Amino acid sequence: MVGCITDNPRLFLSRVDDSYRAGVDYVLGPWCFIGREEKFPTWEHISFQDAFENAVSKSIACDECSRLAASIIKILAVDLNQRHQRDYSFEYWWTLLIRPVLTTTQFLWRRWVTINSFIKKTHNEPLIVVVDPRTLDSEWKFKDTASLIYNGLQNEAFNYFILSLIIKALAPNTWTIVSTKNKLANISELPIPAVPFSTNFVKKYIKQKVGRLPLSDVPGIGGVSTLFFSCFINVLASKNREPERGLALKNFSQNYFPKEFLSLTSQACFSFLPRSFDSDFKINENKAKRYRYKAGRLYVSGAAHIIDENNYKVAHALIRGERVVRCQHGSDYGTMEFAHPESLYEYNNSAFLSWGWREHGKFPGNFIPAASPMLSKVYKRHRKKSRSIILVGTRTWVETPRIDQIPEPSYGIRYRQLKIKFVSSLNSTNKKHLVYRPYLRGKTDLQDEDYFQKYFPNTPILRSDLNTEIMRCSLLVLDHPGTTLNVAMAAEVPLICFWDRAAWVLTATARPYFEALEKANILFEKPEDAAEWINTVSNNLDDWWASNEVKEARKNWTMQFGLAKKTWWFDWLQILSKI
């Protein structure tokens, strides 16, 4: 129904404005209070329903979205071959399109399920919903995949547009739909944040001058070592490449997605197709063609797959017969249950070099344990030089575009509260030595540092280099299973962790190693228990950390998920020669 705003309750799809009436109006999710937490301080007491309430429903959604994305890429591959008068394989287009298509599919399904669940609870309410009137026919041409994700799928205005589209398709007759009278925010080509990846001058210079080497962008391998390994790969015997793994996904279940959603998603993937695959395709293609390829040679890469230039290199390496080997470059690999994006982007090539593990749940792949060059740089480097206890936080992401290992939006609220419970449970001595490291690698949806300091204004904030500080601290505390956990384990930093198991779902293959950490009192479910253990052992911390049970649990975990060696390069020479 289309009408005008009355005194009826209003449903806010995006950020609330000053007209929001607590206790009267509705909000679709916690993202509605991004940037408005100070104005509406009681908002955390609202009960939010997540799109996926349990691991089973989330697992099914991940599987089905993966299959739907594969079917859309098949259609796009035919269309783009005709459009550009090419005859490239499905494998070629998969390499280029899986990141934007899968992310778009997951983005849309998460929002569709969220709205549909909300409608089931409130369909009899006479709600007013103010929507963005634009359609998919509008001009939505993003420059490249990075722009689609950062300027589109992670953009508040774009999120409001998509939610409006779905509301207009699903709203019951009891609701009144009103087009906004506010000026619509443009979805402009803003600067893309740099990928959080450090490199040195030599490495940058080589990349600029050479453009492409048989080994590149591997975290921890510097410029000189990159040249050395590239020369070594060049003298290895060429071998035939096996077919890519994981590309033959079975069709999505016909009864899972509504027909309206399938139509929306198919149209959206065409409408949002970046220019890098459309009008700028030949530019990118010609640039990739200029590089030298050699059939049967290895191409070892840890390059970010959000960058289209990297994916064009891989796609052309594949069609020229090179054997692509991907490398682990962070956490989640080998441990998290819903790592479908990693699986579809990186596990389907000739091999994947892991930080120790040989299995990642149900995901197929040729997984080869290889000591991490990055972790090997900090191997057993911890030397206690201060009494500081460093608590490290992570991003509170409540407007996530994907369906993956990131916890559901409502957990962002609970996540902050768990942190407060932890610090509140520390004794006065340990509180005195505590410093807090907020998330500093990008934007965070909910307040982090400000929220923490409302409760603990006297706790220092750590802004200097994290790795340097944890190598000299007394104790590191983690409230999430991120890459800092892998780094700390490799460096043998005394460590206590706590997080909600239901929020961070582990694979069956990884679970025993984390359970061993629990038995050794390294990992806790409740923050109060973690704090109490610190209070108990803080006077004998070194003895506890060096105890046999703790050492055994650490050793076994590190061999699986934080493999590091001083002679990592020797292992790599052997591994690369055998692939």
Coordinates of C-alpha atoms in Angstrom, one line a residue:
M1 CA 0.0 0.0 0.0
V2 CA 1.3 3.5 -0.8
G3 CA 0.3 6.4 1.4
C4 CA 1.5 9.1 3.6
I5 CA 3.1 9.1 7.1
T6 CA 0.6 9.1 10.0
D7 CA 1.0 8.4 13.7
N8 CA 1.3 4.7 13.0
P9 CA 4.5 3.0 14.1
R10 CA 7.3 3.4 11.6
L11 CA 9.8 0.7 10.5
F12 CA 13.4 2.1 10.0
L13 CA 15.4 0.1 7.5
S14 CA 18.6 2.1 8.0
R15 CA 20.1 4.6 10.4
V16 CA 17.4 6.2 12.6
D17 CA 16.9 9.9 12.6
D18 CA 15.7 12.2 15.3
S19 CA 12.1 11.3 14.7
Y20 CA 12.6 7.8 16.0
R21 CA 10.3 7.0 18.9
A22 CA 11.7 4.4 21.2
G23 CA 9.1 1.9 22.3
V24 CA 6.8 2.9 19.4
D25 CA 8.7 2.6 16.2
Y26 CA 10.5 -0.5 14.9
V27 CA 14.0 -1.0 13.6
L28 CA 15.1 -3.8 11.2
G29 CA 18.5 -4.5 12.8
P30 CA 21.2 -3.1 15.0
W31 CA 22.8 -1.3 12.0
C32 CA 20.0 1.2 12.4
F33 CA 21.9 2.7 15.4
I34 CA 25.3 3.0 13.7
G35 CA 26.4 6.6 14.6
R36 CA 23.3 7.1 16.8
E37 CA 24.3 5.3 20.0
E38 CA 24.7 8.5 22.0
K39 CA 21.3 9.8 20.9
F40 CA 19.5 6.7 21.9
P41 CA 21.5 5.1 24.8
T42 CA 18.9 2.4 25.6
W43 CA 18.9 0.9 22.1
E44 CA 21.0 -2.2 23.2
H45 CA 18.0 -3.4 25.2
I46 CA 16.0 -4.0 21.9
S47 CA 15.7 -7.7 21.0
F48 CA 16.9 -8.3 17.4
Q49 CA 16.2 -11.3 15.3
D50 CA 19.2 -12.5 13.2
A51 CA 18.7 -13.9 9.7
F52 CA 20.2 -17.2 10.8
E53 CA 19.4 -18.2 14.3
N54 CA 21.6 -21.4 14.4
A55 CA 24.5 -23.1 12.7
V56 CA 22.3 -25.5 10.7
S57 CA 20.3 -22.7 9.0
K58 CA 23.4 -20.8 8.3
S59 CA 25.2 -23.8 6.8
I60 CA 22.3 -24.5 4.5
A61 CA 22.3 -20.8 3.4
C62 CA 26.0 -20.9 2.7
D63 CA 25.7 -24.0 0.6
E64 CA 22.7 -22.8 -1.4
C65 CA 24.2 -19.4 -2.0
S66 CA 27.4 -21.0 -3.3
R67 CA 25.4 -23.1 -5.7
L68 CA 23.3 -20.2 -6.9
A69 CA 26.4 -18.1 -7.4
A70 CA 27.8 -20.9 -9.6
S71 CA 24.7 -21.0 -11.7
I72 CA 24.7 -17.2 -12.2
I73 CA 28.4 -17.3 -13.3
K74 CA 27.5 -19.9 -15.9
I75 CA 25.0 -17.5 -17.4
L76 CA 27.3 -14.5 -17.1
A77 CA 30.1 -16.5 -18.7
V78 CA 28.0 -17.1 -21.8
D79 CA 26.8 -13.5 -21.9
L80 CA 30.3 -12.0 -21.5
N81 CA 31.9 -14.3 -24.1
Q82 CA 29.2 -13.1 -26.6
R83 CA 29.6 -9.5 -25.5
H84 CA 33.4 -9.5 -25.9
Q85 CA 33.5 -12.0 -28.8
R86 CA 35.6 -14.5 -26.8
D87 CA 35.5 -18.2 -26.1
Y88 CA 36.9 -18.3 -22.6
S89 CA 36.2 -21.3 -20.3
F90 CA 33.9 -21.4 -17.3
E91 CA 37.1 -21.8 -15.2
Y92 CA 38.4 -18.4 -16.6
W93 CA 35.2 -16.5 -15.8
W94 CA 34.8 -18.3 -12.4
T95 CA 38.2 -16.9 -11.4
L96 CA 37.1 -13.4 -12.3
L97 CA 33.5 -13.4 -11.1
I98 CA 33.2 -15.7 -8.1
R99 CA 34.1 -12.9 -5.6
P100 CA 31.6 -10.3 -6.8
V101 CA 28.8 -12.8 -7.6
L102 CA 29.0 -14.8 -4.4
T103 CA 29.2 -11.7 -2.3
T104 CA 26.3 -10.1 -4.0
T105 CA 24.2 -13.3 -3.7
Q106 CA 25.0 -13.6 0.0
F107 CA 24.3 -9.9 0.6
L108 CA 20.9 -10.2 -1.0
W109 CA 19.9 -13.4 0.7
R110 CA 20.9 -12.2 4.1
R111 CA 18.7 -9.1 3.7
W112 CA 15.8 -11.1 2.1
V113 CA 15.7 -13.5 5.0
T114 CA 16.0 -10.7 7.6
I115 CA 13.0 -8.9 6.1
N116 CA 10.9 -12.0 5.6
S117 CA 11.5 -13.0 9.2
F118 CA 10.5 -9.6 10.4
I119 CA 7.3 -9.6 8.3
K120 CA 6.3 -13.0 9.8
K121 CA 6.3 -11.3 13.3
T122 CA 4.7 -8.0 12.4
H123 CA 2.5 -8.5 9.3
N124 CA -0.6 -7.5 11.2
E125 CA 1.0 -4.2 12.4
P126 CA 0.0 -1.0 10.4
L127 CA 3.6 0.0 9.9
I128 CA 4.9 3.0 7.9
V129 CA 8.0 2.3 5.8
V130 CA 9.9 5.0 4.1
V131 CA 11.9 3.6 1.1
D132 CA 14.4 4.6 -1.5
P133 CA 12.4 4.8 -4.8
R134 CA 15.3 3.8 -7.1
T135 CA 15.2 0.6 -9.1
L136 CA 17.8 -1.9 -10.4
D137 CA 17.4 -0.1 -13.8
S138 CA 19.3 2.8 -12.3
E139 CA 23.0 3.3 -13.2
W140 CA 25.0 1.1 -10.8
K141 CA 28.2 0.6 -12.7
F142 CA 31.0 0.2 -10.2
K143 CA 34.6 0.5 -11.4
D144 CA 35.7 -2.9 -10.2
T145 CA 35.1 -5.6 -7.6
A146 CA 36.7 -3.6 -4.8
S147 CA 34.4 -0.6 -5.6
L148 CA 31.3 -2.9 -5.7
I149 CA 32.1 -4.2 -2.2
Y150 CA 33.4 -1.0 -0.5
N151 CA 31.2 1.6 -2.3
G152 CA 28.2 -0.7 -2.8
L153 CA 27.7 -3.7 -0.5
Q154 CA 29.4 -2.1 2.5
N155 CA 27.8 1.3 1.8
E156 CA 25.0 2.5 4.1
A157 CA 23.1 4.3 1.3
F158 CA 23.3 1.2 -1.0
N159 CA 22.2 -1.1 1.8
Y160 CA 19.1 1.2 2.3
F161 CA 18.4 1.0 -1.5
I162 CA 18.5 -2.9 -1.4
L163 CA 16.4 -3.2 1.7
S164 CA 13.9 -0.8 0.1
L165 CA 13.8 -3.0 -3.1
I166 CA 13.0 -6.1 -1.0
I167 CA 10.4 -4.3 1.2
K168 CA 8.6 -3.2 -1.9
A169 CA 8.5 -6.8 -3.1
L170 CA 7.4 -8.4 0.2
A171 CA 5.5 -5.8 2.2
P172 CA 2.0 -7.0 3.4
N173 CA -1.1 -5.0 2.7
T174 CA -1.2 -3.7 6.2
W175 CA 1.9 -1.7 5.7
T176 CA 2.1 1.7 4.1
I177 CA 5.1 2.3 1.8
V178 CA 6.2 5.9 1.3
S179 CA 9.0 7.2 -0.9
T180 CA 11.5 9.2 0.9
K181 CA 11.4 13.0 0.5
N182 CA 15.0 13.3 1.6
K183 CA 17.8 13.9 -0.9
L184 CA 19.1 10.4 -2.0
A185 CA 22.7 9.8 -1.2
N186 CA 24.8 9.1 -4.4
I187 CA 26.7 5.9 -4.6
S188 CA 29.9 7.5 -5.7
E189 CA 33.3 6.1 -6.6
L190 CA 35.1 6.8 -3.3
P191 CA 38.7 5.9 -2.7
I192 CA 39.1 2.2 -1.9
P193 CA 40.8 1.4 1.5
A194 CA 44.1 -0.2 1.1
V195 CA 44.2 -3.9 1.6
P196 CA 45.7 -4.5 5.1
F197 CA 48.9 -6.0 3.8
S198 CA 52.4 -4.7 4.6
T199 CA 55.2 -5.0 2.1
N200 CA 58.7 -3.6 1.8
F201 CA 60.3 -1.2 -0.7
V202 CA 62.2 -3.9 -2.6
K203 CA 59.0 -5.9 -3.0
K204 CA 57.0 -2.9 -4.3
Y205 CA 59.8 -2.0 -6.7
I206 CA 60.0 -5.5 -8.2
K207 CA 56.3 -5.6 -8.6
Q208 CA 56.2 -2.3 -10.4
K209 CA 59.1 -3.2 -12.7
V210 CA 58.4 -6.8 -13.4
G211 CA 54.7 -6.9 -13.0
R212 CA 54.4 -10.7 -12.5
L213 CA 56.7 -13.3 -11.1
P214 CA 56.0 -17.1 -10.6
L215 CA 55.8 -16.4 -6.8
S216 CA 54.3 -13.1 -5.5
D217 CA 52.4 -11.5 -2.7
V218 CA 53.2 -14.2 -0.1
P219 CA 53.0 -12.7 3.4
G220 CA 56.4 -12.9 5.1
I221 CA 58.4 -13.4 1.9
G222 CA 60.4 -10.2 1.1
G223 CA 61.6 -8.9 -2.2
V224 CA 64.9 -10.7 -2.5
S225 CA 63.4 -14.0 -1.4
T226 CA 60.5 -13.5 -3.9
L227 CA 63.1 -13.3 -6.7
F228 CA 65.0 -16.3 -5.4
F229 CA 61.9 -18.5 -5.2
S230 CA 60.7 -17.3 -8.6
C231 CA 64.0 -18.3 -10.1
F232 CA 63.8 -21.7 -8.4
I233 CA 60.2 -22.2 -9.8
N234 CA 61.5 -21.4 -13.3
V235 CA 64.0 -24.2 -13.2
L236 CA 61.5 -26.8 -11.9
A237 CA 60.2 -29.3 -14.4
S238 CA 56.9 -28.4 -15.9
K239 CA 53.9 -30.7 -15.1
N240 CA 50.4 -31.1 -16.5
R241 CA 47.7 -29.2 -14.6
E242 CA 44.8 -31.2 -13.1
P243 CA 41.2 -29.9 -13.5
E244 CA 40.2 -27.2 -10.9
R245 CA 38.4 -28.5 -7.8
G246 CA 35.1 -27.4 -6.5
L247 CA 33.8 -25.8 -9.7
A248 CA 31.3 -28.6 -10.4
L249 CA 28.9 -27.5 -7.7
K250 CA 25.5 -29.2 -7.9
N251 CA 22.5 -27.1 -8.6
F252 CA 20.9 -25.1 -5.9
S253 CA 17.7 -26.6 -4.4
Q254 CA 14.7 -25.4 -6.4
N255 CA 12.5 -25.2 -3.3
Y256 CA 15.0 -23.2 -1.2
F257 CA 14.9 -19.8 -2.9
P258 CA 11.6 -18.0 -3.8
K259 CA 11.2 -17.3 -7.5
E260 CA 11.1 -13.6 -6.7
F261 CA 14.5 -13.7 -5.0
L262 CA 16.0 -15.7 -7.9
S263 CA 14.8 -13.0 -10.3
L264 CA 16.1 -10.2 -8.1
T265 CA 19.5 -11.8 -7.7
S266 CA 20.0 -12.6 -11.4
Q267 CA 19.1 -9.1 -12.4
A268 CA 21.3 -7.6 -9.6
C269 CA 24.4 -9.5 -10.6
F270 CA 24.0 -8.2 -14.2
S271 CA 23.1 -4.6 -13.0
F272 CA 26.0 -4.5 -10.5
L273 CA 28.6 -6.1 -12.8
P274 CA 31.7 -3.9 -12.4
R275 CA 33.1 -2.1 -15.4
S276 CA 36.3 -4.1 -15.1
F277 CA 34.4 -7.0 -16.7
D278 CA 32.2 -4.9 -19.1
S279 CA 33.4 -1.7 -20.7
D280 CA 37.0 -2.0 -19.3
F281 CA 37.3 -5.7 -20.0
K282 CA 39.7 -5.4 -22.9
I283 CA 42.0 -3.0 -20.9
N284 CA 42.3 -5.6 -18.1
E285 CA 42.6 -8.5 -20.6
N286 CA 45.3 -6.8 -22.6
K287 CA 47.3 -6.0 -19.5
A288 CA 47.1 -9.6 -18.3
K289 CA 48.1 -10.9 -21.7
R290 CA 51.3 -8.8 -21.7
Y291 CA 52.8 -11.0 -19.0
R292 CA 54.8 -14.1 -19.8
Y293 CA 53.2 -17.5 -18.9
K294 CA 54.6 -21.0 -19.2
A295 CA 52.5 -24.1 -19.4
G296 CA 53.1 -26.5 -16.5
R297 CA 54.9 -24.0 -14.4
L298 CA 53.8 -23.1 -10.8
Y299 CA 52.3 -19.8 -10.0
V300 CA 52.3 -19.3 -6.3
S301 CA 50.3 -16.4 -5.0
G302 CA 48.9 -15.0 -1.8
A303 CA 47.4 -11.9 -3.6
A304 CA 44.1 -10.4 -2.4
H305 CA 41.2 -11.6 -4.5
I306 CA 39.2 -8.4 -4.0
I307 CA 41.6 -6.8 -6.5
D308 CA 40.6 -7.6 -10.1
E309 CA 44.1 -7.2 -11.5
N310 CA 45.2 -10.1 -9.4
N311 CA 42.4 -12.3 -10.6
Y312 CA 43.1 -11.5 -14.2
K313 CA 46.6 -12.7 -13.7
V314 CA 45.4 -15.9 -12.2
A315 CA 42.8 -16.4 -14.9
H316 CA 45.3 -16.0 -17.7
A317 CA 47.8 -18.2 -15.9
L318 CA 45.2 -20.9 -15.8
I319 CA 44.2 -20.7 -19.5
R320 CA 47.9 -20.8 -20.4
G321 CA 48.3 -24.0 -18.4
E322 CA 50.1 -22.8 -15.3
R323 CA 49.5 -24.6 -12.0
V324 CA 48.1 -22.1 -9.5
V325 CA 49.1 -22.5 -5.9
R326 CA 47.4 -20.3 -3.3
C327 CA 48.8 -19.5 0.2
Q328 CA 47.2 -18.9 3.5
H329 CA 47.4 -15.3 4.6
G330 CA 45.2 -15.1 7.7
S331 CA 43.0 -16.8 10.2
D332 CA 39.7 -18.7 9.5
Y333 CA 41.4 -21.1 7.1
G334 CA 41.3 -24.6 8.5
T335 CA 39.2 -23.7 11.5
M336 CA 35.9 -22.0 10.7
E337 CA 32.7 -23.8 9.6
F338 CA 31.3 -21.2 7.2
A339 CA 34.4 -20.4 5.2
H340 CA 32.6 -20.9 1.9
P341 CA 34.1 -17.7 0.3
E342 CA 37.7 -18.9 1.0
S343 CA 36.8 -22.3 -0.3
L344 CA 35.4 -21.0 -3.6
Y345 CA 38.1 -18.4 -4.2
E346 CA 41.2 -20.2 -3.2
Y347 CA 40.8 -24.0 -2.6
N348 CA 40.0 -25.0 -6.1
N349 CA 43.4 -24.6 -7.7
S350 CA 46.3 -27.1 -7.9
A351 CA 47.3 -26.7 -4.3
F352 CA 46.8 -24.6 -1.2
L353 CA 49.7 -24.1 1.2
S354 CA 48.2 -24.1 4.8
W355 CA 49.7 -23.1 8.1
G356 CA 49.7 -26.8 9.2
W357 CA 46.3 -28.3 8.6
R358 CA 45.4 -30.9 6.0
E359 CA 41.6 -30.7 6.3
H360 CA 39.1 -27.9 6.4
G361 CA 35.8 -29.4 7.3
K362 CA 33.8 -30.5 4.3
F363 CA 35.7 -28.2 1.8
P364 CA 37.6 -30.0 -1.0
G365 CA 41.2 -29.1 -1.8
N366 CA 44.8 -30.2 -2.1
F367 CA 45.9 -28.8 1.2
I368 CA 49.7 -28.9 1.9
P369 CA 51.1 -27.9 5.3
A370 CA 53.9 -25.4 4.9
A371 CA 55.6 -23.3 7.6
S372 CA 54.3 -19.7 7.3
P373 CA 57.0 -17.2 6.3
M374 CA 55.1 -14.5 8.2
L375 CA 54.7 -16.5 11.4
S376 CA 58.3 -17.8 11.1
K377 CA 59.4 -14.2 11.5
V378 CA 58.1 -14.2 15.1
Y379 CA 58.9 -17.8 15.9
K380 CA 59.5 -18.1 19.6
R381 CA 60.3 -14.4 19.8
H382 CA 58.4 -13.5 22.9
R383 CA 60.5 -12.0 25.7
K384 CA 58.7 -10.6 28.7
K385 CA 59.8 -7.0 29.2
S386 CA 56.8 -5.5 30.8
R387 CA 53.9 -6.4 33.2
S388 CA 51.3 -5.2 30.7
I389 CA 48.2 -7.3 30.0
I390 CA 47.0 -6.5 26.5
L391 CA 43.3 -7.0 25.6
V392 CA 42.8 -7.0 21.9
G393 CA 39.4 -6.3 20.4
T394 CA 38.1 -6.8 16.9
R395 CA 35.6 -5.2 14.5
T396 CA 31.9 -5.0 15.6
W397 CA 30.3 -5.7 12.2
V398 CA 26.5 -5.5 12.3
E399 CA 25.9 -4.6 8.7
T400 CA 27.9 -7.4 7.2
P401 CA 27.4 -8.1 3.4
R402 CA 28.3 -11.8 3.6
I403 CA 27.1 -15.1 5.1
D404 CA 30.3 -16.6 6.5
Q405 CA 32.2 -17.1 9.7
I406 CA 31.5 -13.6 11.0
P407 CA 29.0 -13.8 13.8
E408 CA 25.4 -12.6 13.2
P409 CA 24.7 -8.9 13.7
S410 CA 23.1 -9.1 17.2
Y411 CA 26.3 -10.6 18.5
G412 CA 28.0 -7.2 18.0
I413 CA 26.0 -6.0 21.0
R414 CA 26.8 -9.0 23.2
Y415 CA 30.4 -9.0 22.1
R416 CA 31.0 -5.6 23.7
Q417 CA 29.2 -6.6 26.9
L418 CA 31.3 -9.7 27.2
K419 CA 34.4 -7.5 27.1
I420 CA 33.0 -5.3 29.9
K421 CA 32.3 -8.4 32.0
F422 CA 35.8 -9.6 31.6
V423 CA 37.5 -6.4 32.7
S424 CA 35.0 -6.0 35.6
S425 CA 36.0 -9.5 36.8
L426 CA 39.8 -8.7 37.0
N427 CA 41.2 -7.9 40.4
S428 CA 42.6 -4.5 41.0
T429 CA 46.2 -5.5 40.4
N430 CA 45.5 -7.0 37.0
K431 CA 43.3 -4.0 36.1
K432 CA 46.2 -1.8 36.8
H433 CA 48.4 -3.5 34.3
L434 CA 45.6 -3.8 31.6
V435 CA 45.9 -1.9 28.3
Y436 CA 43.2 -2.1 25.6
R437 CA 43.8 -2.4 21.8
P438 CA 40.7 -1.4 19.9
Y439 CA 40.1 -2.3 16.3
L440 CA 42.3 0.1 14.2
R441 CA 42.5 -1.6 10.8
G442 CA 39.3 0.0 9.4
K443 CA 35.9 1.2 10.3
T444 CA 33.9 -0.6 12.9
D445 CA 30.1 -0.4 12.9
L446 CA 29.5 0.1 16.6
Q447 CA 31.5 2.1 19.0
D448 CA 34.6 0.3 20.3
E449 CA 37.1 2.6 22.0
D450 CA 34.5 5.1 23.2
Y451 CA 32.2 2.4 24.5
F452 CA 35.1 0.7 26.4
Q453 CA 36.3 3.9 27.9
K454 CA 32.8 4.8 29.2
Y455 CA 33.3 1.9 31.6
F456 CA 37.0 2.0 32.1
P457 CA 38.2 5.6 31.5
N458 CA 41.6 5.0 33.2
T459 CA 42.6 2.0 31.1
P460 CA 45.3 3.0 28.6
I461 CA 44.6 2.6 24.9
L462 CA 47.3 0.9 22.8
R463 CA 47.9 2.5 19.5
S464 CA 51.5 1.5 18.7
D465 CA 52.5 -1.5 16.7
L466 CA 50.6 -4.5 18.1
N467 CA 53.1 -7.2 17.2
T468 CA 56.0 -5.3 18.8
E469 CA 54.0 -4.9 22.0
I470 CA 52.7 -8.4 22.3
M471 CA 56.3 -9.7 21.9
R472 CA 57.2 -8.0 25.2
C473 CA 53.9 -8.1 27.2
S474 CA 53.2 -10.2 30.3
L475 CA 50.0 -11.6 29.0
L476 CA 47.8 -11.3 25.8
V477 CA 44.0 -11.6 26.0
L478 CA 42.0 -12.3 22.9
D479 CA 38.1 -12.1 22.7
H480 CA 38.0 -13.5 19.1
P481 CA 39.8 -16.1 17.0
G482 CA 41.7 -13.8 14.6
T483 CA 45.1 -13.8 13.1
T484 CA 46.7 -12.4 16.3
L485 CA 45.9 -15.8 17.8
N486 CA 48.1 -17.5 15.2
V487 CA 50.9 -15.0 15.6
A488 CA 50.8 -15.3 19.4
M489 CA 50.9 -19.1 19.3
A490 CA 53.9 -19.1 16.9
A491 CA 55.7 -16.5 19.1
E492 CA 54.8 -18.4 22.3
V493 CA 53.2 -15.3 23.9
P494 CA 51.4 -16.2 27.2
L495 CA 47.8 -16.2 26.2
I496 CA 44.2 -16.3 27.5
C497 CA 41.2 -16.3 25.2
F498 CA 37.4 -16.1 25.6
W499 CA 34.6 -16.1 23.1
D500 CA 31.1 -17.5 22.5
R501 CA 31.4 -20.9 20.8
A502 CA 27.9 -20.5 19.3
A503 CA 29.0 -17.3 17.6
W504 CA 32.3 -18.5 16.3
V505 CA 31.5 -22.0 14.9
L506 CA 34.4 -24.3 14.4
T507 CA 34.7 -27.2 12.0
A508 CA 34.7 -30.7 13.4
T509 CA 38.3 -31.2 12.2
A510 CA 39.5 -28.1 14.2
R511 CA 37.4 -28.6 17.3
P512 CA 39.6 -31.1 19.2
Y513 CA 42.6 -28.6 19.1
F514 CA 40.5 -25.8 20.6
E515 CA 39.0 -28.2 23.2
A516 CA 42.5 -29.0 24.3
L517 CA 43.1 -25.2 24.8
E518 CA 40.0 -25.2 27.0
K519 CA 41.3 -28.1 29.1
A520 CA 44.6 -26.3 29.6
N521 CA 42.7 -23.1 30.7
I522 CA 43.9 -21.1 27.7
L523 CA 40.4 -20.8 26.1
F524 CA 37.2 -20.0 28.0
E525 CA 33.5 -19.7 27.1
K526 CA 32.7 -17.2 29.8
P527 CA 34.7 -13.9 30.2
E528 CA 34.2 -14.1 34.0
D529 CA 36.0 -17.5 34.1
A530 CA 38.8 -16.2 31.9
A531 CA 39.3 -13.2 34.3
E532 CA 39.1 -15.4 37.4
W533 CA 41.8 -17.7 36.0
I534 CA 44.1 -14.7 35.3
N535 CA 43.5 -13.6 38.9
T536 CA 44.5 -17.1 40.0
V537 CA 47.7 -17.6 38.0
S538 CA 48.9 -14.0 37.6
N539 CA 51.5 -14.4 40.3
N540 CA 52.8 -17.7 38.8
L541 CA 52.0 -17.0 35.1
D542 CA 55.3 -18.3 33.8
D543 CA 55.0 -21.6 35.7
W544 CA 51.5 -22.1 34.3
W545 CA 52.5 -21.3 30.7
A546 CA 55.4 -23.7 31.0
S547 CA 53.4 -26.5 32.5
N548 CA 53.3 -29.8 30.6
E549 CA 49.5 -29.7 29.8
V550 CA 49.7 -26.2 28.5
K551 CA 52.8 -26.8 26.4
E552 CA 51.3 -29.9 24.9
A553 CA 48.0 -28.1 24.0
R554 CA 50.0 -25.2 22.5
K555 CA 52.3 -27.5 20.5
N556 CA 49.5 -29.5 19.0
W557 CA 47.5 -26.4 18.1
T558 CA 50.5 -24.6 16.6
M559 CA 51.4 -27.6 14.5
Q560 CA 47.9 -27.4 12.9
F561 CA 47.2 -23.7 12.7
G562 CA 50.4 -21.7 13.3
L563 CA 53.2 -23.7 11.8
A564 CA 56.5 -21.8 11.9
K565 CA 60.2 -22.6 11.5
K566 CA 63.4 -20.7 11.3
T567 CA 64.3 -22.8 8.2
W568 CA 60.8 -22.4 6.6
W569 CA 62.5 -21.7 3.2
F570 CA 64.0 -25.2 3.1
D571 CA 60.6 -26.7 3.6
W572 CA 59.2 -24.5 0.8
L573 CA 61.9 -25.6 -1.6
Q574 CA 61.0 -29.2 -1.0
I575 CA 57.2 -28.7 -1.1
L576 CA 57.3 -26.6 -4.4
S577 CA 59.5 -29.2 -6.1
K578 CA 56.9 -32.0 -5.3
I579 CA 53.7 -30.2 -6.3

